[in-house]
Amino acid sequence: RAAARRGRVLPCAPGLRNDGHRRPPAHLSCGEACVWHGTSWRRWQRTLFPWLLDFGFTQCTSDPCVFTMEGASPGERLILGCYVDDLFILHRDGGPESLYAKFTEALASRWNVEDEGPVSDLLNVDIARHDQHVTLSQAGYITHMVETFLPDGVPAS
């Protein structure tokens, strides 16, 4: 993951002030993650978003960087989040005939992307998979914040 990012400056998300120092707090990944290898994430989003709509995704009204798509099979659905130049894709079935497989194949035929596999963290949220559920935790982030801002430990009240 670090090698894919080496040498690139990642601007902050659209709509946020970019003071030249702001960077995403963690590498993005997902149920599966794809990273686009290019130089202009804004240009990519301007072409990606219409392409997603043409592919059959519906853009979320409350967050324009989130898209959903229902598959032909009952319960088959993709939920896609886009942050800067990374995609976070939630899916249930990853088999060769699945909606996820068809989507990633179409995506890879259109852009130079890399599937980074199952996610373990997203924006300082640790993600752990279990048999029938997913656990989200910010223990690592909290530990980092305590070590940074309370190096002598939590003061007694």
PDB file of N, CA, C and O in Angstrom, residues 42-118:
ATOM      1  N   ARG A  42      -9.344  14.684  -9.273  1.00  0.00           N
ATOM      2  CA  ARG A  42     -10.568  15.423  -9.616  1.00  0.00           C
ATOM      3  C   ARG A  42     -11.029  15.083 -11.024  1.00  0.00           C
ATOM      4  O   ARG A  42     -12.213  14.907 -11.275  1.00  0.00           O
ATOM      5  N   ARG A  43     -10.102  14.980 -11.954  1.00  0.00           N
ATOM      6  CA  ARG A  43     -10.453  14.606 -13.325  1.00  0.00           C
ATOM      7  C   ARG A  43     -11.031  13.196 -13.327  1.00  0.00           C
ATOM      8  O   ARG A  43     -11.989  12.900 -14.029  1.00  0.00           O
ATOM      9  N   TRP A  44     -10.422  12.324 -12.523  1.00  0.00           N
ATOM     10  CA  TRP A  44     -10.907  10.946 -12.428  1.00  0.00           C
ATOM     11  C   TRP A  44     -12.330  10.925 -11.899  1.00  0.00           C
ATOM     12  O   TRP A  44     -13.193  10.244 -12.447  1.00  0.00           O
ATOM     13  N   GLN A  45     -12.601  11.672 -10.822  1.00  0.00           N
ATOM     14  CA  GLN A  45     -13.962  11.700 -10.281  1.00  0.00           C
ATOM     15  C   GLN A  45     -14.951  12.270 -11.291  1.00  0.00           C
ATOM     16  O   GLN A  45     -16.080  11.807 -11.388  1.00  0.00           O
ATOM     17  N   ARG A  46     -14.552  13.269 -12.055  1.00  0.00           N
ATOM     18  CA  ARG A  46     -15.448  13.861 -13.057  1.00  0.00           C
ATOM     19  C   ARG A  46     -15.811  12.875 -14.158  1.00  0.00           C
ATOM     20  O   ARG A  46     -16.862  13.001 -14.785  1.00  0.00           O
ATOM     21  N   THR A  47     -14.927  11.915 -14.423  1.00  0.00           N
ATOM     22  CA  THR A  47     -15.268  10.901 -15.418  1.00  0.00           C
ATOM     23  C   THR A  47     -15.831   9.652 -14.758  1.00  0.00           C
ATOM     24  O   THR A  47     -16.680   8.989 -15.336  1.00  0.00           O
ATOM     25  N   LEU A  48     -15.370   9.347 -13.537  1.00  0.00           N
ATOM     26  CA  LEU A  48     -15.841   8.152 -12.825  1.00  0.00           C
ATOM     27  C   LEU A  48     -17.323   8.251 -12.464  1.00  0.00           C
ATOM     28  O   LEU A  48     -18.086   7.322 -12.703  1.00  0.00           O
ATOM     29  N   PHE A  49     -17.737   9.362 -11.873  1.00  0.00           N
ATOM     30  CA  PHE A  49     -19.108   9.466 -11.375  1.00  0.00           C
ATOM     31  C   PHE A  49     -20.136   9.273 -12.480  1.00  0.00           C
ATOM     32  O   PHE A  49     -21.068   8.476 -12.321  1.00  0.00           O
ATOM     33  N   PRO A  50     -20.020   9.939 -13.635  1.00  0.00           N
ATOM     34  CA  PRO A  50     -20.973   9.668 -14.724  1.00  0.00           C
ATOM     35  C   PRO A  50     -20.890   8.214 -15.221  1.00  0.00           C
ATOM     36  O   PRO A  50     -21.912   7.610 -15.565  1.00  0.00           O
ATOM     37  N   TRP A  51     -19.673   7.656 -15.233  1.00  0.00           N
ATOM     38  CA  TRP A  51     -19.507   6.260 -15.655  1.00  0.00           C
ATOM     39  C   TRP A  51     -20.241   5.327 -14.694  1.00  0.00           C
ATOM     40  O   TRP A  51     -20.901   4.377 -15.130  1.00  0.00           O
ATOM     41  N   LEU A  52     -20.146   5.584 -13.385  1.00  0.00           N
ATOM     42  CA  LEU A  52     -20.861   4.765 -12.398  1.00  0.00           C
ATOM     43  C   LEU A  52     -22.367   4.841 -12.629  1.00  0.00           C
ATOM     44  O   LEU A  52     -23.066   3.822 -12.567  1.00  0.00           O
ATOM     45  N   LEU A  53     -22.879   6.034 -12.896  1.00  0.00           N
ATOM     46  CA  LEU A  53     -24.313   6.196 -13.153  1.00  0.00           C
ATOM     47  C   LEU A  53     -24.718   5.438 -14.411  1.00  0.00           C
ATOM     48  O   LEU A  53     -25.749   4.759 -14.432  1.00  0.00           O
ATOM     49  N   ASP A  54     -23.905   5.528 -15.466  1.00  0.00           N
ATOM     50  CA  ASP A  54     -24.188   4.783 -16.699  1.00  0.00           C
ATOM     51  C   ASP A  54     -24.127   3.278 -16.473  1.00  0.00           C
ATOM     52  O   ASP A  54     -24.861   2.516 -17.102  1.00  0.00           O
ATOM     53  N   PHE A  55     -23.267   2.839 -15.559  1.00  0.00           N
ATOM     54  CA  PHE A  55     -23.116   1.416 -15.258  1.00  0.00           C
ATOM     55  C   PHE A  55     -24.340   0.883 -14.511  1.00  0.00           C
ATOM     56  O   PHE A  55     -24.613  -0.310 -14.503  1.00  0.00           O
ATOM     57  N   GLY A  56     -25.100   1.784 -13.867  1.00  0.00           N
ATOM     58  CA  GLY A  56     -26.307   1.372 -13.156  1.00  0.00           C
ATOM     59  C   GLY A  56     -26.330   1.727 -11.687  1.00  0.00           C
ATOM     60  O   GLY A  56     -27.269   1.384 -10.967  1.00  0.00           O
ATOM     61  N   PHE A  57     -25.310   2.412 -11.201  1.00  0.00           N
ATOM     62  CA  PHE A  57     -25.285   2.840  -9.803  1.00  0.00           C
ATOM     63  C   PHE A  57     -26.232   4.007  -9.593  1.00  0.00           C
ATOM     64  O   PHE A  57     -26.538   4.757 -10.523  1.00  0.00           O
ATOM     65  N   THR A  58     -26.677   4.168  -8.353  1.00  0.00           N
ATOM     66  CA  THR A  58     -27.466   5.314  -7.939  1.00  0.00           C
ATOM     67  C   THR A  58     -26.614   6.116  -6.972  1.00  0.00           C
ATOM     68  O   THR A  58     -26.049   5.557  -6.029  1.00  0.00           O
ATOM     69  N   GLN A  59     -26.520   7.421  -7.209  1.00  0.00           N
ATOM     70  CA  GLN A  59     -25.718   8.278  -6.345  1.00  0.00           C
ATOM     71  C   GLN A  59     -26.520   8.660  -5.110  1.00  0.00           C
ATOM     72  O   GLN A  59     -27.688   9.035  -5.205  1.00  0.00           O
ATOM     73  N   CYS A  60     -25.910   8.559  -3.961  1.00  0.00           N
ATOM     74  CA  CYS A  60     -26.548   8.893  -2.689  1.00  0.00           C
ATOM     75  C   CYS A  60     -26.806  10.397  -2.637  1.00  0.00           C
ATOM     76  O   CYS A  60     -25.934  11.192  -2.988  1.00  0.00           O
ATOM     77  N   THR A  61     -27.994  10.800  -2.204  1.00  0.00           N
ATOM     78  CA  THR A  61     -28.316  12.229  -2.144  1.00  0.00           C
ATOM     79  C   THR A  61     -27.649  12.909  -0.952  1.00  0.00           C
ATOM     80  O   THR A  61     -27.329  14.095  -1.028  1.00  0.00           O
ATOM     81  N   SER A  62     -27.402  12.184   0.142  1.00  0.00           N
ATOM     82  CA  SER A  62     -26.791  12.802   1.314  1.00  0.00           C
ATOM     83  C   SER A  62     -25.270  12.841   1.242  1.00  0.00           C
ATOM     84  O   SER A  62     -24.641  13.618   1.952  1.00  0.00           O
ATOM     85  N   ASP A  63     -24.662  12.012   0.407  1.00  0.00           N
ATOM     86  CA  ASP A  63     -23.208  12.025   0.220  1.00  0.00           C
ATOM     87  C   ASP A  63     -22.917  11.688  -1.231  1.00  0.00           C
ATOM     88  O   ASP A  63     -23.030  10.536  -1.639  1.00  0.00           O
ATOM     89  N   PRO A  64     -22.542  12.671  -2.033  1.00  0.00           N
ATOM     90  CA  PRO A  64     -22.360  12.437  -3.468  1.00  0.00           C
ATOM     91  C   PRO A  64     -21.196  11.515  -3.821  1.00  0.00           C
ATOM     92  O   PRO A  64     -21.042  11.144  -4.973  1.00  0.00           O
ATOM     93  N   CYS A  65     -20.391  11.125  -2.833  1.00  0.00           N
ATOM     94  CA  CYS A  65     -19.274  10.205  -3.083  1.00  0.00           C
ATOM     95  C   CYS A  65     -19.633   8.761  -2.755  1.00  0.00           C
ATOM     96  O   CYS A  65     -18.780   7.885  -2.748  1.00  0.00           O
ATOM     97  N   VAL A  66     -20.913   8.500  -2.473  1.00  0.00           N
ATOM     98  CA  VAL A  66     -21.392   7.146  -2.173  1.00  0.00           C
ATOM     99  C   VAL A  66     -22.408   6.748  -3.241  1.00  0.00           C
ATOM    100  O   VAL A  66     -23.297   7.525  -3.593  1.00  0.00           O
ATOM    101  N   PHE A  67     -22.257   5.523  -3.748  1.00  0.00           N
ATOM    102  CA  PHE A  67     -23.123   4.989  -4.798  1.00  0.00           C
ATOM    103  C   PHE A  67     -23.598   3.602  -4.393  1.00  0.00           C
ATOM    104  O   PHE A  67     -22.873   2.878  -3.712  1.00  0.00           O
ATOM    105  N   THR A  68     -24.790   3.235  -4.817  1.00  0.00           N
ATOM    106  CA  THR A  68     -25.302   1.887  -4.566  1.00  0.00           C
ATOM    107  C   THR A  68     -25.813   1.290  -5.871  1.00  0.00           C
ATOM    108  O   THR A  68     -26.193   2.018  -6.796  1.00  0.00           O
ATOM    109  N   MET A  69     -25.803  -0.039  -5.903  1.00  0.00           N
ATOM    110  CA  MET A  69     -26.327  -0.741  -7.073  1.00  0.00           C
ATOM    111  C   MET A  69     -26.895  -2.076  -6.619  1.00  0.00           C
ATOM    112  O   MET A  69     -26.237  -2.813  -5.880  1.00  0.00           O
ATOM    113  N   GLU A  70     -28.102  -2.372  -7.049  1.00  0.00           N
ATOM    114  CA  GLU A  70     -28.749  -3.641  -6.749  1.00  0.00           C
ATOM    115  C   GLU A  70     -28.445  -4.628  -7.860  1.00  0.00           C
ATOM    116  O   GLU A  70     -28.469  -4.270  -9.036  1.00  0.00           O
ATOM    117  N   GLY A  71     -28.183  -5.869  -7.499  1.00  0.00           N
ATOM    118  CA  GLY A  71     -27.920  -6.912  -8.483  1.00  0.00           C
ATOM    119  C   GLY A  71     -29.189  -7.644  -8.868  1.00  0.00           C
ATOM    120  O   GLY A  71     -30.275  -7.381  -8.336  1.00  0.00           O
ATOM    121  N   ALA A  72     -29.061  -8.584  -9.786  1.00  0.00           N
ATOM    122  CA  ALA A  72     -30.202  -9.364 -10.252  1.00  0.00           C
ATOM    123  C   ALA A  72     -30.646 -10.383  -9.203  1.00  0.00           C
ATOM    124  O   ALA A  72     -31.829 -10.677  -9.067  1.00  0.00           O
ATOM    125  N   SER A  73     -29.695 -10.915  -8.445  1.00  0.00           N
ATOM    126  CA  SER A  73     -30.020 -11.896  -7.400  1.00  0.00           C
ATOM    127  C   SER A  73     -30.540 -11.184  -6.155  1.00  0.00           C
ATOM    128  O   SER A  73     -30.095 -10.081  -5.838  1.00  0.00           O
ATOM    129  N   PRO A  74     -31.472 -11.820  -5.432  1.00  0.00           N
ATOM    130  CA  PRO A  74     -31.988 -11.201  -4.204  1.00  0.00           C
ATOM    131  C   PRO A  74     -30.854 -10.947  -3.207  1.00  0.00           C
ATOM    132  O   PRO A  74     -30.029 -11.815  -2.961  1.00  0.00           O
ATOM    133  N   GLY A  75     -30.809  -9.733  -2.684  1.00  0.00           N
ATOM    134  CA  GLY A  75     -29.806  -9.379  -1.689  1.00  0.00           C
ATOM    135  C   GLY A  75     -28.443  -9.004  -2.255  1.00  0.00           C
ATOM    136  O   GLY A  75     -27.557  -8.607  -1.511  1.00  0.00           O
ATOM    137  N   GLU A  76     -28.281  -9.148  -3.577  1.00  0.00           N
ATOM    138  CA  GLU A  76     -26.986  -8.782  -4.157  1.00  0.00           C
ATOM    139  C   GLU A  76     -26.944  -7.271  -4.343  1.00  0.00           C
ATOM    140  O   GLU A  76     -27.795  -6.689  -5.002  1.00  0.00           O
ATOM    141  N   ARG A  77     -25.952  -6.643  -3.730  1.00  0.00           N
ATOM    142  CA  ARG A  77     -25.865  -5.189  -3.762  1.00  0.00           C
ATOM    143  C   ARG A  77     -24.405  -4.776  -3.645  1.00  0.00           C
ATOM    144  O   ARG A  77     -23.622  -5.421  -2.966  1.00  0.00           O
ATOM    145  N   LEU A  78     -24.072  -3.686  -4.305  1.00  0.00           N
ATOM    146  CA  LEU A  78     -22.768  -3.061  -4.139  1.00  0.00           C
ATOM    147  C   LEU A  78     -22.990  -1.703  -3.499  1.00  0.00           C
ATOM    148  O   LEU A  78     -23.916  -0.978  -3.871  1.00  0.00           O
ATOM    149  N   ILE A  79     -22.167  -1.377  -2.539  1.00  0.00           N
ATOM    150  CA  ILE A  79     -22.135  -0.039  -1.967  1.00  0.00           C
ATOM    151  C   ILE A  79     -20.713   0.450  -2.180  1.00  0.00           C
ATOM    152  O   ILE A  79     -19.759  -0.180  -1.735  1.00  0.00           O
ATOM    153  N   LEU A  80     -20.580   1.556  -2.889  1.00  0.00           N
ATOM    154  CA  LEU A  80     -19.273   2.061  -3.273  1.00  0.00           C
ATOM    155  C   LEU A  80     -19.076   3.455  -2.698  1.00  0.00           C
ATOM    156  O   LEU A  80     -19.947   4.314  -2.825  1.00  0.00           O
ATOM    157  N   GLY A  81     -17.950   3.650  -2.036  1.00  0.00           N
ATOM    158  CA  GLY A  81     -17.560   4.968  -1.556  1.00  0.00           C
ATOM    159  C   GLY A  81     -16.299   5.401  -2.270  1.00  0.00           C
ATOM    160  O   GLY A  81     -15.410   4.590  -2.503  1.00  0.00           O
ATOM    161  N   CYS A  82     -16.236   6.661  -2.614  1.00  0.00           N
ATOM    162  CA  CYS A  82     -15.056   7.201  -3.298  1.00  0.00           C
ATOM    163  C   CYS A  82     -14.481   8.301  -2.425  1.00  0.00           C
ATOM    164  O   CYS A  82     -15.188   9.237  -2.040  1.00  0.00           O
ATOM    165  N   TYR A  83     -13.212   8.189  -2.085  1.00  0.00           N
ATOM    166  CA  TYR A  83     -12.523   9.221  -1.311  1.00  0.00           C
ATOM    167  C   TYR A  83     -11.236   9.551  -2.048  1.00  0.00           C
ATOM    168  O   TYR A  83     -10.370   8.694  -2.219  1.00  0.00           O
ATOM    169  N   VAL A  84     -11.126  10.767  -2.500  1.00  0.00           N
ATOM    170  CA  VAL A  84     -10.005  11.251  -3.299  1.00  0.00           C
ATOM    171  C   VAL A  84      -9.845  10.327  -4.503  1.00  0.00           C
ATOM    172  O   VAL A  84     -10.623  10.403  -5.437  1.00  0.00           O
ATOM    173  N   ASP A  85      -8.875   9.414  -4.483  1.00  0.00           N
ATOM    174  CA  ASP A  85      -8.686   8.527  -5.634  1.00  0.00           C
ATOM    175  C   ASP A  85      -8.827   7.062  -5.250  1.00  0.00           C
ATOM    176  O   ASP A  85      -8.338   6.186  -5.949  1.00  0.00           O
ATOM    177  N   ASP A  86      -9.475   6.791  -4.135  1.00  0.00           N
ATOM    178  CA  ASP A  86      -9.663   5.419  -3.675  1.00  0.00           C
ATOM    179  C   ASP A  86     -11.140   5.051  -3.678  1.00  0.00           C
ATOM    180  O   ASP A  86     -11.997   5.878  -3.410  1.00  0.00           O
ATOM    181  N   LEU A  87     -11.419   3.780  -3.969  1.00  0.00           N
ATOM    182  CA  LEU A  87     -12.781   3.260  -3.918  1.00  0.00           C
ATOM    183  C   LEU A  87     -12.874   2.242  -2.796  1.00  0.00           C
ATOM    184  O   LEU A  87     -11.987   1.395  -2.641  1.00  0.00           O
ATOM    185  N   PHE A  88     -13.945   2.304  -2.045  1.00  0.00           N
ATOM    186  CA  PHE A  88     -14.260   1.367  -0.980  1.00  0.00           C
ATOM    187  C   PHE A  88     -15.524   0.661  -1.439  1.00  0.00           C
ATOM    188  O   PHE A  88     -16.544   1.303  -1.652  1.00  0.00           O
ATOM    189  N   ILE A  89     -15.448  -0.649  -1.654  1.00  0.00           N
ATOM    190  CA  ILE A  89     -16.571  -1.370  -2.250  1.00  0.00           C
ATOM    191  C   ILE A  89     -17.053  -2.457  -1.297  1.00  0.00           C
ATOM    192  O   ILE A  89     -16.318  -3.396  -0.995  1.00  0.00           O
ATOM    193  N   LEU A  90     -18.280  -2.317  -0.833  1.00  0.00           N
ATOM    194  CA  LEU A  90     -18.890  -3.338   0.019  1.00  0.00           C
ATOM    195  C   LEU A  90     -19.694  -4.278  -0.862  1.00  0.00           C
ATOM    196  O   LEU A  90     -20.459  -3.829  -1.720  1.00  0.00           O
ATOM    197  N   HIS A  91     -19.518  -5.572  -0.646  1.00  0.00           N
ATOM    198  CA  HIS A  91     -20.255  -6.562  -1.425  1.00  0.00           C
ATOM    199  C   HIS A  91     -20.373  -7.840  -0.622  1.00  0.00           C
ATOM    200  O   HIS A  91     -19.602  -8.088   0.300  1.00  0.00           O
ATOM    201  N   ARG A  92     -21.333  -8.651  -0.961  1.00  0.00           N
ATOM    202  CA  ARG A  92     -21.547  -9.912  -0.264  1.00  0.00           C
ATOM    203  C   ARG A  92     -20.858 -11.058  -0.986  1.00  0.00           C
ATOM    204  O   ARG A  92     -20.200 -11.881  -0.393  1.00  0.00           O
ATOM    205  N   ASP A  93     -21.030 -11.139  -2.283  1.00  0.00           N
ATOM    206  CA  ASP A  93     -20.524 -12.261  -3.064  1.00  0.00           C
ATOM    207  C   ASP A  93     -19.441 -11.770  -4.016  1.00  0.00           C
ATOM    208  O   ASP A  93     -19.646 -10.821  -4.752  1.00  0.00           O
ATOM    209  N   GLY A  94     -18.284 -12.424  -3.976  1.00  0.00           N
ATOM    210  CA  GLY A  94     -17.192 -12.040  -4.857  1.00  0.00           C
ATOM    211  C   GLY A  94     -16.873 -13.087  -5.894  1.00  0.00           C
ATOM    212  O   GLY A  94     -15.805 -13.068  -6.489  1.00  0.00           O
ATOM    213  N   GLY A  95     -17.796 -14.032  -6.116  1.00  0.00           N
ATOM    214  CA  GLY A  95     -17.574 -15.105  -7.083  1.00  0.00           C
ATOM    215  C   GLY A  95     -17.412 -14.573  -8.501  1.00  0.00           C
ATOM    216  O   GLY A  95     -17.708 -13.415  -8.781  1.00  0.00           O
ATOM    217  N   PRO A  96     -16.971 -15.436  -9.418  1.00  0.00           N
ATOM    218  CA  PRO A  96     -16.683 -15.002 -10.790  1.00  0.00           C
ATOM    219  C   PRO A  96     -17.893 -14.455 -11.553  1.00  0.00           C
ATOM    220  O   PRO A  96     -17.726 -13.672 -12.481  1.00  0.00           O
ATOM    221  N   GLU A  97     -19.098 -14.842 -11.194  1.00  0.00           N
ATOM    222  CA  GLU A  97     -20.306 -14.344 -11.875  1.00  0.00           C
ATOM    223  C   GLU A  97     -21.032 -13.279 -11.062  1.00  0.00           C
ATOM    224  O   GLU A  97     -22.128 -12.857 -11.428  1.00  0.00           O
ATOM    225  N   SER A  98     -20.441 -12.833  -9.977  1.00  0.00           N
ATOM    226  CA  SER A  98     -21.101 -11.876  -9.088  1.00  0.00           C
ATOM    227  C   SER A  98     -21.125 -10.473  -9.688  1.00  0.00           C
ATOM    228  O   SER A  98     -20.366 -10.143 -10.611  1.00  0.00           O
ATOM    229  N   LEU A  99     -21.978  -9.648  -9.142  1.00  0.00           N
ATOM    230  CA  LEU A  99     -22.056  -8.250  -9.539  1.00  0.00           C
ATOM    231  C   LEU A  99     -20.718  -7.568  -9.262  1.00  0.00           C
ATOM    232  O   LEU A  99     -20.244  -6.768 -10.074  1.00  0.00           O
ATOM    233  N   TYR A 100     -20.093  -7.909  -8.146  1.00  0.00           N
ATOM    234  CA  TYR A 100     -18.788  -7.336  -7.808  1.00  0.00           C
ATOM    235  C   TYR A 100     -17.755  -7.678  -8.882  1.00  0.00           C
ATOM    236  O   TYR A 100     -17.005  -6.803  -9.341  1.00  0.00           O
ATOM    237  N   ALA A 101     -17.705  -8.937  -9.298  1.00  0.00           N
ATOM    238  CA  ALA A 101     -16.736  -9.363 -10.320  1.00  0.00           C
ATOM    239  C   ALA A 101     -16.989  -8.641 -11.636  1.00  0.00           C
ATOM    240  O   ALA A 101     -16.052  -8.183 -12.298  1.00  0.00           O
ATOM    241  N   LYS A 102     -18.255  -8.530 -12.026  1.00  0.00           N
ATOM    242  CA  LYS A 102     -18.585  -7.835 -13.275  1.00  0.00           C
ATOM    243  C   LYS A 102     -18.207  -6.358 -13.200  1.00  0.00           C
ATOM    244  O   LYS A 102     -17.678  -5.794 -14.162  1.00  0.00           O
ATOM    245  N   PHE A 103     -18.492  -5.748 -12.050  1.00  0.00           N
ATOM    246  CA  PHE A 103     -18.167  -4.337 -11.887  1.00  0.00           C
ATOM    247  C   PHE A 103     -16.656  -4.115 -11.919  1.00  0.00           C
ATOM    248  O   PHE A 103     -16.171  -3.234 -12.627  1.00  0.00           O
ATOM    249  N   THR A 104     -15.896  -4.881 -11.143  1.00  0.00           N
ATOM    250  CA  THR A 104     -14.447  -4.663 -11.099  1.00  0.00           C
ATOM    251  C   THR A 104     -13.787  -4.961 -12.442  1.00  0.00           C
ATOM    252  O   THR A 104     -12.817  -4.315 -12.816  1.00  0.00           O
ATOM    253  N   GLU A 105     -14.340  -5.918 -13.177  1.00  0.00           N
ATOM    254  CA  GLU A 105     -13.816  -6.205 -14.517  1.00  0.00           C
ATOM    255  C   GLU A 105     -14.055  -5.008 -15.445  1.00  0.00           C
ATOM    256  O   GLU A 105     -13.161  -4.586 -16.183  1.00  0.00           O
ATOM    257  N   ALA A 106     -15.255  -4.443 -15.391  1.00  0.00           N
ATOM    258  CA  ALA A 106     -15.569  -3.274 -16.216  1.00  0.00           C
ATOM    259  C   ALA A 106     -14.726  -2.069 -15.788  1.00  0.00           C
ATOM    260  O   ALA A 106     -14.221  -1.317 -16.633  1.00  0.00           O
ATOM    261  N   LEU A 107     -14.556  -1.907 -14.497  1.00  0.00           N
ATOM    262  CA  LEU A 107     -13.747  -0.803 -13.974  1.00  0.00           C
ATOM    263  C   LEU A 107     -12.305  -0.927 -14.457  1.00  0.00           C
ATOM    264  O   LEU A 107     -11.709   0.047 -14.925  1.00  0.00           O
ATOM    265  N   ALA A 108     -11.746  -2.132 -14.358  1.00  0.00           N
ATOM    266  CA  ALA A 108     -10.363  -2.365 -14.768  1.00  0.00           C
ATOM    267  C   ALA A 108     -10.174  -2.240 -16.276  1.00  0.00           C
ATOM    268  O   ALA A 108      -9.082  -1.894 -16.738  1.00  0.00           O
ATOM    269  N   SER A 109     -11.236  -2.491 -17.050  1.00  0.00           N
ATOM    270  CA  SER A 109     -11.105  -2.332 -18.503  1.00  0.00           C
ATOM    271  C   SER A 109     -11.160  -0.857 -18.902  1.00  0.00           C
ATOM    272  O   SER A 109     -10.718  -0.486 -19.976  1.00  0.00           O
ATOM    273  N   ARG A 110     -11.688  -0.020 -18.011  1.00  0.00           N
ATOM    274  CA  ARG A 110     -11.799   1.421 -18.290  1.00  0.00           C
ATOM    275  C   ARG A 110     -10.634   2.217 -17.714  1.00  0.00           C
ATOM    276  O   ARG A 110     -10.160   3.164 -18.304  1.00  0.00           O
ATOM    277  N   TRP A 111     -10.180   1.845 -16.495  1.00  0.00           N
ATOM    278  CA  TRP A 111      -9.110   2.564 -15.817  1.00  0.00           C
ATOM    279  C   TRP A 111      -8.044   1.598 -15.319  1.00  0.00           C
ATOM    280  O   TRP A 111      -8.310   0.419 -15.129  1.00  0.00           O
ATOM    281  N   ASN A 112      -6.867   2.130 -15.052  1.00  0.00           N
ATOM    282  CA  ASN A 112      -5.778   1.361 -14.470  1.00  0.00           C
ATOM    283  C   ASN A 112      -5.987   1.331 -12.955  1.00  0.00           C
ATOM    284  O   ASN A 112      -5.636   2.274 -12.259  1.00  0.00           O
ATOM    285  N   VAL A 113      -6.606   0.271 -12.457  1.00  0.00           N
ATOM    286  CA  VAL A 113      -6.895   0.154 -11.024  1.00  0.00           C
ATOM    287  C   VAL A 113      -6.205  -1.079 -10.460  1.00  0.00           C
ATOM    288  O   VAL A 113      -5.835  -1.992 -11.195  1.00  0.00           O
ATOM    289  N   GLU A 114      -6.075  -1.080  -9.156  1.00  0.00           N
ATOM    290  CA  GLU A 114      -5.461  -2.197  -8.449  1.00  0.00           C
ATOM    291  C   GLU A 114      -6.386  -2.621  -7.319  1.00  0.00           C
ATOM    292  O   GLU A 114      -6.788  -1.796  -6.504  1.00  0.00           O
ATOM    293  N   ASP A 115      -6.750  -3.881  -7.275  1.00  0.00           N
ATOM    294  CA  ASP A 115      -7.583  -4.419  -6.201  1.00  0.00           C
ATOM    295  C   ASP A 115      -6.667  -4.732  -5.034  1.00  0.00           C
ATOM    296  O   ASP A 115      -5.786  -5.571  -5.130  1.00  0.00           O
ATOM    297  N   GLU A 116      -6.858  -4.037  -3.924  1.00  0.00           N
ATOM    298  CA  GLU A 116      -6.000  -4.218  -2.760  1.00  0.00           C
ATOM    299  C   GLU A 116      -6.549  -5.235  -1.763  1.00  0.00           C
ATOM    300  O   GLU A 116      -6.003  -5.396  -0.688  1.00  0.00           O
ATOM    301  N   GLY A 117      -7.644  -5.897  -2.105  1.00  0.00           N
ATOM    302  CA  GLY A 117      -8.158  -6.958  -1.255  1.00  0.00           C
ATOM    303  C   GLY A 117      -8.945  -6.448  -0.063  1.00  0.00           C
ATOM    304  O   GLY A 117      -9.312  -5.283   0.011  1.00  0.00           O
ATOM    305  N   PRO A 118      -9.216  -7.349   0.877  1.00  0.00           N
ATOM    306  CA  PRO A 118     -10.035  -6.992   2.042  1.00  0.00           C
ATOM    307  C   PRO A 118      -9.441  -5.847   2.849  1.00  0.00           C
ATOM    308  O   PRO A 118      -8.235  -5.748   3.022  1.00  0.00           O
TER     309      PRO A 118
END
